[in-house]
Amino acid sequence: QQKLSRPDVAPQAATCAELQGMLARGRKEYVALVRGEWTGERRRIIDAPLRVDGTYRAAETTFELLATQPEPRASLVIARPSTGRTHQIRRHAFRVGHPVLGDTEHGDTVENRWWREHRGLGRLALHCVSLDLGPRPSKPEERVSVAAPLPDDLRVVLEAETALWKTAVLEDPRLDLAPIDSREGSWGPRRRHREGEEAP
């Protein structure tokens, strides 16, 4: 029986391990549409342990207000978790009285239903907008930083709240990043070009 050698396996495994470590240490930022008008300090640090597998573990999340509105009562915030506990942002948001809209586990059922029926929000209004993994340990000169444009189904809901959206974009222009996808078979520039539209 011939034994096949895979010289590429070890480098791939090393790269995966390196990326796992970078993800654990990386700085993540999420945009969240939460219930209610945000009052008081624009920036709040929530340092509150969360129960994970029966044990309370340290957990810290920083919330920073982008925009708020009185009707329908809602606020758009940036959330920066310093730890990575299960549903950490959602649980901390609920703790401060501003649950993430669309959250069926830690949210407000009545508010979720209203936003679903009147604004078409059929998903969790939480999205990782940026991920900074820092320099690669194996190649310190290479820094990995990724920006993730809002998905269409969330963007449509936010843009419909005109004043809220405009104020939030002025505070953080990353929210208005256009989707970028140049893979074959996608809705990216190549697909649009094939269908006769002008590619960017």
Short mmCIF file of N, CA, C and O in Angstrom, two decimals, residues 75-129:
data_model
loop_
_atom_site.label_atom_id
_atom_site.label_comp_id
_atom_site.label_asym_id
_atom_site.label_seq_id
_atom_site.Cartn_x
_atom_site.Cartn_y
_atom_site.Cartn_z
N SER A 75 -31.96 52.98 19.14
CA SER A 75 -30.63 53.60 19.10
C SER A 75 -29.68 52.70 18.33
O SER A 75 -29.83 51.47 18.32
N LEU A 76 -28.75 53.33 17.66
CA LEU A 76 -27.72 52.60 16.92
C LEU A 76 -26.41 52.78 17.67
O LEU A 76 -26.00 53.91 17.95
N VAL A 77 -25.78 51.67 18.02
CA VAL A 77 -24.55 51.73 18.82
C VAL A 77 -23.46 50.86 18.20
O VAL A 77 -23.73 49.96 17.41
N ILE A 78 -22.23 51.17 18.58
CA ILE A 78 -21.09 50.31 18.28
C ILE A 78 -20.76 49.56 19.57
O ILE A 78 -20.68 50.16 20.64
N ALA A 79 -20.60 48.25 19.47
CA ALA A 79 -20.26 47.43 20.63
C ALA A 79 -18.88 46.83 20.43
O ALA A 79 -18.60 46.25 19.38
N ARG A 80 -18.04 46.97 21.45
CA ARG A 80 -16.67 46.43 21.39
C ARG A 80 -16.46 45.47 22.56
O ARG A 80 -16.18 45.89 23.68
N PRO A 81 -16.58 44.17 22.32
CA PRO A 81 -16.36 43.21 23.40
C PRO A 81 -14.86 43.02 23.67
O PRO A 81 -14.08 42.84 22.74
N SER A 82 -14.49 43.06 24.94
CA SER A 82 -13.10 42.81 25.31
C SER A 82 -12.87 41.34 25.63
O SER A 82 -11.73 40.88 25.70
N THR A 83 -13.95 40.62 25.85
CA THR A 83 -13.90 39.18 26.08
C THR A 83 -14.86 38.52 25.10
O THR A 83 -15.61 39.20 24.42
N GLY A 84 -14.84 37.21 25.05
CA GLY A 84 -15.65 36.53 24.03
C GLY A 84 -16.60 35.49 24.60
O GLY A 84 -16.56 34.33 24.20
N ARG A 85 -17.45 35.91 25.51
CA ARG A 85 -18.42 34.98 26.08
C ARG A 85 -19.62 34.78 25.14
O ARG A 85 -19.92 35.65 24.33
N THR A 86 -20.30 33.66 25.30
CA THR A 86 -21.45 33.35 24.45
C THR A 86 -22.53 34.43 24.55
O THR A 86 -22.96 34.77 25.66
N HIS A 87 -22.93 34.96 23.40
CA HIS A 87 -23.98 35.99 23.33
C HIS A 87 -23.65 37.20 24.21
O HIS A 87 -24.55 37.87 24.72
N GLN A 88 -22.38 37.50 24.36
CA GLN A 88 -21.97 38.54 25.31
C GLN A 88 -22.60 39.90 25.03
O GLN A 88 -23.17 40.53 25.94
N ILE A 89 -22.52 40.37 23.80
CA ILE A 89 -23.08 41.69 23.47
C ILE A 89 -24.58 41.70 23.72
O ILE A 89 -25.12 42.64 24.31
N ARG A 90 -25.27 40.67 23.30
CA ARG A 90 -26.72 40.59 23.45
C ARG A 90 -27.12 40.57 24.92
O ARG A 90 -28.08 41.24 25.33
N ARG A 91 -26.38 39.85 25.73
CA ARG A 91 -26.70 39.75 27.15
C ARG A 91 -26.38 41.04 27.90
O ARG A 91 -27.12 41.47 28.78
N HIS A 92 -25.27 41.69 27.53
CA HIS A 92 -24.93 42.95 28.17
C HIS A 92 -25.89 44.06 27.75
O HIS A 92 -26.23 44.94 28.54
N ALA A 93 -26.31 44.03 26.48
CA ALA A 93 -27.28 45.04 26.00
C ALA A 93 -28.59 44.90 26.77
O ALA A 93 -29.20 45.90 27.17
N PHE A 94 -29.03 43.68 26.97
CA PHE A 94 -30.25 43.43 27.74
C PHE A 94 -30.08 43.92 29.18
O PHE A 94 -30.99 44.51 29.77
N ARG A 95 -28.90 43.73 29.73
CA ARG A 95 -28.63 44.10 31.12
C ARG A 95 -28.78 45.61 31.34
O ARG A 95 -29.22 46.04 32.42
N VAL A 96 -28.41 46.41 30.33
CA VAL A 96 -28.50 47.86 30.50
C VAL A 96 -29.83 48.42 29.99
O VAL A 96 -30.01 49.63 29.88
N GLY A 97 -30.78 47.53 29.69
CA GLY A 97 -32.11 47.97 29.29
C GLY A 97 -32.26 48.33 27.84
O GLY A 97 -33.26 48.95 27.44
N HIS A 98 -31.29 47.94 27.01
CA HIS A 98 -31.36 48.22 25.57
C HIS A 98 -31.10 46.94 24.78
O HIS A 98 -30.08 46.81 24.10
N PRO A 99 -32.01 45.97 24.86
CA PRO A 99 -31.79 44.71 24.13
C PRO A 99 -31.68 44.93 22.63
O PRO A 99 -32.30 45.86 22.08
N VAL A 100 -30.90 44.09 21.99
CA VAL A 100 -30.75 44.17 20.53
C VAL A 100 -32.07 43.78 19.89
O VAL A 100 -32.68 42.77 20.24
N LEU A 101 -32.53 44.61 18.96
CA LEU A 101 -33.79 44.31 18.26
C LEU A 101 -33.63 43.05 17.41
O LEU A 101 -32.58 42.82 16.80
N GLY A 102 -34.68 42.25 17.41
CA GLY A 102 -34.62 40.99 16.66
C GLY A 102 -34.03 39.84 17.45
O GLY A 102 -33.97 38.72 16.95
N ASP A 103 -33.62 40.10 18.69
CA ASP A 103 -33.03 39.04 19.52
C ASP A 103 -34.16 38.25 20.17
O ASP A 103 -34.85 38.73 21.06
N THR A 104 -34.37 37.02 19.72
CA THR A 104 -35.47 36.20 20.21
C THR A 104 -35.14 35.51 21.52
O THR A 104 -36.02 34.95 22.17
N GLU A 105 -33.87 35.54 21.94
CA GLU A 105 -33.48 34.86 23.17
C GLU A 105 -33.27 35.81 24.34
O GLU A 105 -33.61 35.50 25.48
N HIS A 106 -32.70 36.99 24.07
CA HIS A 106 -32.41 37.94 25.14
C HIS A 106 -33.12 39.28 24.92
O HIS A 106 -32.78 40.26 25.56
N GLY A 107 -34.07 39.31 24.01
CA GLY A 107 -34.67 40.58 23.63
C GLY A 107 -36.09 40.78 24.13
O GLY A 107 -36.56 40.11 25.05
N ASP A 108 -36.77 41.73 23.50
CA ASP A 108 -38.12 42.14 23.86
C ASP A 108 -39.08 41.62 22.78
O ASP A 108 -39.08 42.10 21.65
N THR A 109 -39.91 40.65 23.15
CA THR A 109 -40.79 40.00 22.17
C THR A 109 -41.75 40.98 21.50
O THR A 109 -41.95 40.94 20.28
N VAL A 110 -42.32 41.88 22.30
CA VAL A 110 -43.29 42.85 21.76
C VAL A 110 -42.60 43.79 20.76
O VAL A 110 -43.11 44.04 19.66
N GLU A 111 -41.45 44.33 21.16
CA GLU A 111 -40.71 45.24 20.26
C GLU A 111 -40.25 44.50 19.01
O GLU A 111 -40.32 45.05 17.89
N ASN A 112 -39.78 43.29 19.16
CA ASN A 112 -39.33 42.52 18.00
C ASN A 112 -40.46 42.32 17.00
O ASN A 112 -40.26 42.45 15.78
N ARG A 113 -41.64 42.02 17.51
CA ARG A 113 -42.80 41.82 16.62
C ARG A 113 -43.15 43.11 15.89
O ARG A 113 -43.44 43.10 14.69
N TRP A 114 -43.11 44.24 16.61
CA TRP A 114 -43.44 45.52 15.98
C TRP A 114 -42.46 45.83 14.85
O TRP A 114 -42.87 46.21 13.76
N TRP A 115 -41.17 45.65 15.11
CA TRP A 115 -40.18 45.96 14.09
C TRP A 115 -40.26 44.98 12.92
O TRP A 115 -39.99 45.35 11.78
N ARG A 116 -40.65 43.76 13.19
CA ARG A 116 -40.81 42.79 12.11
C ARG A 116 -42.01 43.15 11.24
O ARG A 116 -41.92 43.12 10.01
N GLU A 117 -43.14 43.51 11.87
CA GLU A 117 -44.37 43.78 11.12
C GLU A 117 -44.38 45.15 10.46
O GLU A 117 -44.95 45.31 9.38
N HIS A 118 -43.77 46.14 11.10
CA HIS A 118 -43.86 47.52 10.59
C HIS A 118 -42.59 48.00 9.87
O HIS A 118 -42.64 48.97 9.12
N ARG A 119 -41.47 47.33 10.12
CA ARG A 119 -40.21 47.76 9.50
C ARG A 119 -39.51 46.65 8.73
O ARG A 119 -38.46 46.87 8.13
N GLY A 120 -40.07 45.46 8.75
CA GLY A 120 -39.50 44.37 7.98
C GLY A 120 -38.21 43.80 8.54
O GLY A 120 -37.44 43.16 7.81
N LEU A 121 -37.98 44.00 9.84
CA LEU A 121 -36.77 43.47 10.47
C LEU A 121 -37.00 42.00 10.84
O LEU A 121 -37.59 41.69 11.87
N GLY A 122 -36.51 41.12 10.00
CA GLY A 122 -36.71 39.70 10.23
C GLY A 122 -35.46 38.99 10.68
O GLY A 122 -35.33 37.77 10.48
N ARG A 123 -34.53 39.71 11.28
CA ARG A 123 -33.26 39.13 11.68
C ARG A 123 -32.75 39.84 12.94
O ARG A 123 -33.30 40.84 13.38
N LEU A 124 -31.68 39.31 13.49
CA LEU A 124 -31.01 39.96 14.61
C LEU A 124 -30.30 41.21 14.10
O LEU A 124 -29.53 41.14 13.14
N ALA A 125 -30.56 42.35 14.73
CA ALA A 125 -29.97 43.62 14.27
C ALA A 125 -28.59 43.82 14.88
O ALA A 125 -28.31 44.80 15.57
N LEU A 126 -27.71 42.88 14.60
CA LEU A 126 -26.33 42.90 15.10
C LEU A 126 -25.41 42.42 13.99
O LEU A 126 -25.69 41.39 13.37
N HIS A 127 -24.32 43.16 13.76
CA HIS A 127 -23.42 42.81 12.65
C HIS A 127 -22.00 43.22 12.99
O HIS A 127 -21.76 44.33 13.47
N CYS A 128 -21.06 42.31 12.77
CA CYS A 128 -19.64 42.63 12.98
C CYS A 128 -19.16 43.50 11.83
O CYS A 128 -19.07 43.05 10.69
N VAL A 129 -18.89 44.77 12.14
CA VAL A 129 -18.54 45.72 11.09
C VAL A 129 -17.04 45.79 10.84
O VAL A 129 -16.61 46.20 9.76
#
